[in-house]
mmCIF file of C-alpha atoms in Angstrom:
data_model
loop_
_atom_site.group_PDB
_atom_site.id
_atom_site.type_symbol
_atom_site.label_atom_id
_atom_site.label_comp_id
_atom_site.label_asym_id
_atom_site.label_seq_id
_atom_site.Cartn_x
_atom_site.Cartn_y
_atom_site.Cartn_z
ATOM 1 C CA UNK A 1 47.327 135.990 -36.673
ATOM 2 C CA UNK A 2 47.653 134.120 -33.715
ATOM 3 C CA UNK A 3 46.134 130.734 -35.170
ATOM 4 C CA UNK A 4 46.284 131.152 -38.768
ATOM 5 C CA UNK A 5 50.065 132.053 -40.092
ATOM 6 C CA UNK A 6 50.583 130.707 -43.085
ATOM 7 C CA UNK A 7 54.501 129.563 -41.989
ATOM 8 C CA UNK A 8 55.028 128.304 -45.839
ATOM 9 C CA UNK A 9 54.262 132.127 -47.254
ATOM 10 C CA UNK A 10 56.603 133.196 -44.826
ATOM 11 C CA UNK A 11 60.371 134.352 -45.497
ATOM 12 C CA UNK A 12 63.167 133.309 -42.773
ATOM 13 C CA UNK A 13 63.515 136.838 -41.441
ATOM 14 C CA UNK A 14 59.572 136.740 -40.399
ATOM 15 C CA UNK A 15 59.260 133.317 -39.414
ATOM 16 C CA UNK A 16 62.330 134.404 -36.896
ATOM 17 C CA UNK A 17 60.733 137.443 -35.692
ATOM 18 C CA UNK A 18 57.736 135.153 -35.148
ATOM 19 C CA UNK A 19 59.484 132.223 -33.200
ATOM 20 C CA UNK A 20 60.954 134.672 -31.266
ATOM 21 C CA UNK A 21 57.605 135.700 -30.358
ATOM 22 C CA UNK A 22 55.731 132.284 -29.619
ATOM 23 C CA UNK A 23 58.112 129.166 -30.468
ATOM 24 C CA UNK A 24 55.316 126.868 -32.943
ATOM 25 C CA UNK A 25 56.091 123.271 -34.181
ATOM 26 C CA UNK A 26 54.976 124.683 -37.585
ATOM 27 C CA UNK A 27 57.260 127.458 -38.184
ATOM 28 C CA UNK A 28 60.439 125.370 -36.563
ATOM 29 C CA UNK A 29 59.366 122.971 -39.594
ATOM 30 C CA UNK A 30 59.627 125.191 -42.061
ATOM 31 C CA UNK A 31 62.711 125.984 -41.172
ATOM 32 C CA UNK A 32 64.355 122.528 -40.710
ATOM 33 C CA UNK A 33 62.366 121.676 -44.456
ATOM 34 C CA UNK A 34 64.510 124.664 -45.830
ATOM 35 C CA UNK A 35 67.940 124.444 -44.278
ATOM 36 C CA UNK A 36 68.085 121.121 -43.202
ATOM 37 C CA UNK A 37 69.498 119.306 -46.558
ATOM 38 C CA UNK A 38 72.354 122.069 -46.303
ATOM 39 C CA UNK A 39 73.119 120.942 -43.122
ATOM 40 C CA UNK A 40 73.438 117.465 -43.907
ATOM 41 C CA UNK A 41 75.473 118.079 -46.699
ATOM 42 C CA UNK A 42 78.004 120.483 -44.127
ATOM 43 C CA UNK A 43 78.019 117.241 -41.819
ATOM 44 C CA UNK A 44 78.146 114.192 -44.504
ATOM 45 C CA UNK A 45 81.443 116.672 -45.736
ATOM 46 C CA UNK A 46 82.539 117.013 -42.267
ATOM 47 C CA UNK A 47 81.864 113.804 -40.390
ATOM 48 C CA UNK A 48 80.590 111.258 -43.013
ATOM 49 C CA UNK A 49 77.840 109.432 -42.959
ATOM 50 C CA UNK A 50 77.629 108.148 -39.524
ATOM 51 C CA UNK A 51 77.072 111.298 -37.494
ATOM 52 C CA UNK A 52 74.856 113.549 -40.020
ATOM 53 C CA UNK A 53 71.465 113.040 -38.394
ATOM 54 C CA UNK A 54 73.000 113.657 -34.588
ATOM 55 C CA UNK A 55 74.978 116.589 -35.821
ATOM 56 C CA UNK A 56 71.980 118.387 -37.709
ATOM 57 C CA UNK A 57 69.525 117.753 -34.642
ATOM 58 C CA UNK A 58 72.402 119.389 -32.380
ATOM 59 C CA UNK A 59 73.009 122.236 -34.650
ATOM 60 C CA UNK A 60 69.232 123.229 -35.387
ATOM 61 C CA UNK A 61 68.379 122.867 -31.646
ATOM 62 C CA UNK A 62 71.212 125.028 -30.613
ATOM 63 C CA UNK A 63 70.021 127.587 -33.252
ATOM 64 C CA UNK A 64 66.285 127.938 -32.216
ATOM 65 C CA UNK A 65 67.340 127.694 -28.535
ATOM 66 C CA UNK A 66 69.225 131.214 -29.451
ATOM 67 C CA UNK A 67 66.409 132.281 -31.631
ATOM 68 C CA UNK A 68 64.048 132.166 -28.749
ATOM 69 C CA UNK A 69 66.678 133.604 -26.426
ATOM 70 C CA UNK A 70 66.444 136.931 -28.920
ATOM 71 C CA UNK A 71 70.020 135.889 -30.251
ATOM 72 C CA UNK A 72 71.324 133.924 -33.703
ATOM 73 C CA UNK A 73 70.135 134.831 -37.215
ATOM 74 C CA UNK A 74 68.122 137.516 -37.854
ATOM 75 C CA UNK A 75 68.625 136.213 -41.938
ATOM 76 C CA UNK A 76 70.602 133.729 -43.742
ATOM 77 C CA UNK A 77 69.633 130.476 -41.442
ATOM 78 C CA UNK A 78 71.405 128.364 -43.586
ATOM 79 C CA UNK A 79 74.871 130.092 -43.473
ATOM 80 C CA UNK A 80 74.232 129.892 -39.209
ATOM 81 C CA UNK A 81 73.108 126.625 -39.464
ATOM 82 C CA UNK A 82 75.802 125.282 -41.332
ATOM 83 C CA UNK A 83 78.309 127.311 -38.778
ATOM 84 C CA UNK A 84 76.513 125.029 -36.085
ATOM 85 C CA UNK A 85 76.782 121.955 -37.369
ATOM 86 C CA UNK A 86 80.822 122.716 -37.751
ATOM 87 C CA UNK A 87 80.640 123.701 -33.926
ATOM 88 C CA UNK A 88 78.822 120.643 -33.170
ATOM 89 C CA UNK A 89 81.199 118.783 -35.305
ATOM 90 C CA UNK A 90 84.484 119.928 -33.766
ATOM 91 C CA UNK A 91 82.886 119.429 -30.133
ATOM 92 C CA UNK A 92 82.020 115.794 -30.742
ATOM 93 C CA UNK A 93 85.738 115.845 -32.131
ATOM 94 C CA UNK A 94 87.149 117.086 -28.855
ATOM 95 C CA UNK A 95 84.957 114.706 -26.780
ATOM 96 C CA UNK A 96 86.285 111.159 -28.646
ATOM 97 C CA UNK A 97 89.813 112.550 -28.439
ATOM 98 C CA UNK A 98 89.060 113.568 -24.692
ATOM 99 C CA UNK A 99 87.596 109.998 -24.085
ATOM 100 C CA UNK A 100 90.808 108.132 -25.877
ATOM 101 C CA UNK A 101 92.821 109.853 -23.911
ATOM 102 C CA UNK A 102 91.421 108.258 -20.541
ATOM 103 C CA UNK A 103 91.308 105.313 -21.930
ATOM 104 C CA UNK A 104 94.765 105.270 -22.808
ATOM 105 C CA UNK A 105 95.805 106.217 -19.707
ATOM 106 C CA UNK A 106 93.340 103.780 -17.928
ATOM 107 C CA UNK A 107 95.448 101.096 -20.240
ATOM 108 C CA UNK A 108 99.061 102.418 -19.307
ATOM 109 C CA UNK A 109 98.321 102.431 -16.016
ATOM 110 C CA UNK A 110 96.995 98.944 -16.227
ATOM 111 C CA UNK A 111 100.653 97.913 -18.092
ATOM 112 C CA UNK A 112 102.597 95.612 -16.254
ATOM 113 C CA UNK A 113 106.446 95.982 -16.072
ATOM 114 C CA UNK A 114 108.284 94.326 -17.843
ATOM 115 C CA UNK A 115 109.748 91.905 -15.286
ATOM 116 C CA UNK A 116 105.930 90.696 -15.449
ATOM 117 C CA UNK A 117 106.224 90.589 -19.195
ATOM 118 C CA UNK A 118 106.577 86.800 -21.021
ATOM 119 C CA UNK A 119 110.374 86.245 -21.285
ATOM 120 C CA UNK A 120 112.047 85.897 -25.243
ATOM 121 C CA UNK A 121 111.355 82.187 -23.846
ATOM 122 C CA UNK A 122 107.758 82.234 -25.039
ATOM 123 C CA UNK A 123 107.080 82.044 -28.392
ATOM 124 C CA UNK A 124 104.970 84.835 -29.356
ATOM 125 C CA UNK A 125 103.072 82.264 -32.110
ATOM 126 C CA UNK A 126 101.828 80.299 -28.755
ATOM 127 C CA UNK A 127 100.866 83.998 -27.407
ATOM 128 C CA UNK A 128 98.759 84.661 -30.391
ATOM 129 C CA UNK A 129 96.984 80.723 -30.302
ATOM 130 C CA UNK A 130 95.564 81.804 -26.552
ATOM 131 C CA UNK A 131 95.040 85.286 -27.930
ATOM 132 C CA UNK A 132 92.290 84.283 -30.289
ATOM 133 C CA UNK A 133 90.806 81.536 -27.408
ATOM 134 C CA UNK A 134 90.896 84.165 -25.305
ATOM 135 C CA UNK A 135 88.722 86.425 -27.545
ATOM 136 C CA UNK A 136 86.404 83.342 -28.923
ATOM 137 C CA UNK A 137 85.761 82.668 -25.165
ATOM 138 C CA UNK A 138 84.340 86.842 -24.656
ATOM 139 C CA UNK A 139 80.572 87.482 -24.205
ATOM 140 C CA UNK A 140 80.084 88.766 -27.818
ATOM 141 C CA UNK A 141 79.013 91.923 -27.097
ATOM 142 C CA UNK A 142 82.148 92.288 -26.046
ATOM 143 C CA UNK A 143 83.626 90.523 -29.056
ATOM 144 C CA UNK A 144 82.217 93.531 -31.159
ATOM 145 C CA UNK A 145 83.055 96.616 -29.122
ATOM 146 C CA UNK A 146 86.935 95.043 -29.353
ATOM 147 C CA UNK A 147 86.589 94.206 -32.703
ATOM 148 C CA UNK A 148 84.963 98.061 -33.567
ATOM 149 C CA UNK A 149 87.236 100.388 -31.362
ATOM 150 C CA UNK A 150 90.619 98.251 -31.807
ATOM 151 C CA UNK A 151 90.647 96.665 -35.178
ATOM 152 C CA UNK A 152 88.427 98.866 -37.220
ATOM 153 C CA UNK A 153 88.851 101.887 -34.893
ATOM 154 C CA UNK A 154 85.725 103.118 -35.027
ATOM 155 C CA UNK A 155 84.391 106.113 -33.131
ATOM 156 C CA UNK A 156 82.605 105.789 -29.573
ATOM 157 C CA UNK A 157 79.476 107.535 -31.568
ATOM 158 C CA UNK A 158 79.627 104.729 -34.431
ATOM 159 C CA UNK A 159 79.546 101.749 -31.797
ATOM 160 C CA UNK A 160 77.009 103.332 -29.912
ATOM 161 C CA UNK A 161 74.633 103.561 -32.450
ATOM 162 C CA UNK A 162 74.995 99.615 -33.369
ATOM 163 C CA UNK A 163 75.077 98.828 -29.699
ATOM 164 C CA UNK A 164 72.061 101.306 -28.562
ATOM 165 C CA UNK A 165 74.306 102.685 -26.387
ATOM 166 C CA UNK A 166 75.891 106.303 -25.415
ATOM 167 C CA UNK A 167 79.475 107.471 -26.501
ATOM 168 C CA UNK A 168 80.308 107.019 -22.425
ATOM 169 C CA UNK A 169 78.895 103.678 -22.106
ATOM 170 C CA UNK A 170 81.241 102.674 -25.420
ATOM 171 C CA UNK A 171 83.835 103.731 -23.462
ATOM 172 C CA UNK A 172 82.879 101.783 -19.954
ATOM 173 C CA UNK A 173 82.278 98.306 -22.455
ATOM 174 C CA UNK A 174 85.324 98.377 -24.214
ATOM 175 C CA UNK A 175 86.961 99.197 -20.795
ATOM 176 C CA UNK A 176 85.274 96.172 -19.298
ATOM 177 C CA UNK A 177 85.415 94.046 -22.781
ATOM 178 C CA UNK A 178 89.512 94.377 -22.585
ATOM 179 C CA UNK A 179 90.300 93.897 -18.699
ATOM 180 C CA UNK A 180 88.258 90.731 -19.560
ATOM 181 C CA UNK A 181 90.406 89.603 -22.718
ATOM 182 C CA UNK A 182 93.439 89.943 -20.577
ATOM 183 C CA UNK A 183 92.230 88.246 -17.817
ATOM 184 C CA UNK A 184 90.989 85.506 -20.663
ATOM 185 C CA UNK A 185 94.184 85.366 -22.362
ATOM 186 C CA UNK A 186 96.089 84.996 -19.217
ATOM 187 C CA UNK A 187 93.763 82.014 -17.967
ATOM 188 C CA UNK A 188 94.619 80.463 -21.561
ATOM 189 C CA UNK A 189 98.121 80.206 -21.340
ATOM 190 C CA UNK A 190 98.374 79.735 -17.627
ATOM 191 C CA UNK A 191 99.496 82.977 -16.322
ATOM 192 C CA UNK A 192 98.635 84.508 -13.044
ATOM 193 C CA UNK A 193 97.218 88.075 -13.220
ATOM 194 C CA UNK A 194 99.707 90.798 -12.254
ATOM 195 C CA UNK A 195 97.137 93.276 -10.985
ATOM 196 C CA UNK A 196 95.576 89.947 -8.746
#
């Protein structure tokens, strides 16, 4: 047997009791063939479109690491696969909201009073003129992180995918991407920097 199982001819309950035994490429295949299109239907349903593929990987890799610790499904993968992905799910959840969250207080802490405010003297039109030099005169990497996070509020995930980058390096560029549109938009309409 050790060579020559047949994973295919298999039920779930067997190839489990096999993993368990000797983790094999084949048999973890079988199972992601079986289960997996359930799982991406849980996700798409959950998440939409852009996260399906990270939440399935996290899901089935948390499953057969507890199927090879002796814990998880002993049947019905599918039903504890699906349960993963909406644990998965609801932890990438937590970590955007966590990561807002410092940002927004990264940004409030960044606010200047208002006595540094512009004065009911400026016209806000003239504000809005260096606003968009400001952001026209941004590397455009940083252009599109802005553009993704603020306008079209996208999640950390979604940019990082376009961007090659990590949810935590989203958050460092658009950090970077608005410090530098403020000190841009300030240089257009001949402020100085409050935080200088």
């Amino acid at each position: 047997m050790r060579n020559t199982i047949a994973w295919d001819d298999l039920d779930d309950v067997r190839i489990i009791v096999a993993l368990r035994e000797r983790l094999d490429p084949a048999g973890v295949d079988v199972l992601y063939r079986r289960h997996s299109e359930s799982a991406r239907r849980c996700a798409r349903v959950l998440a939409g479109p852009d996260n399906v593929d990270d939440l399935v990987s996290t899901a089935f890799t948390k499953v057969l690491g507890m199927i090879r610790a002796g814990k998880g499904p002993d049947r019905n993968v599918g039903a504890y696969l699906n349960a993963a992905v909406r644990s998965a799910h609801f932890d990438l959840v937590r970590r955007e909201i966590r990561q807002r969250r410092l940002i927004e207080e990264e940004l409030r802490r960044q606010v200047p009073d208002e006595a540094e405010m512009p004065g009911p003297d400026v016209e806000p039109a003239d504000h809005l003129v260096d606003l968009r030099r400001a952001f026209g005169a941004l590397p455009e990497r940083w252009q599109r992180v802005l553009w993704w996070s603020e306008v079209e509020d996208r999640s950390a995930a979604w940019i990082g995918e376009r961007l090659d980058l990590t949810p935590n390096a989203v958050g460092a560029l658009a950090f970077r991407a608005r410090r530098g549109l403020r000190v841009a938009h300030l240089q257009q309409s001949g402020q100085r920097d409050p935080w200088d």
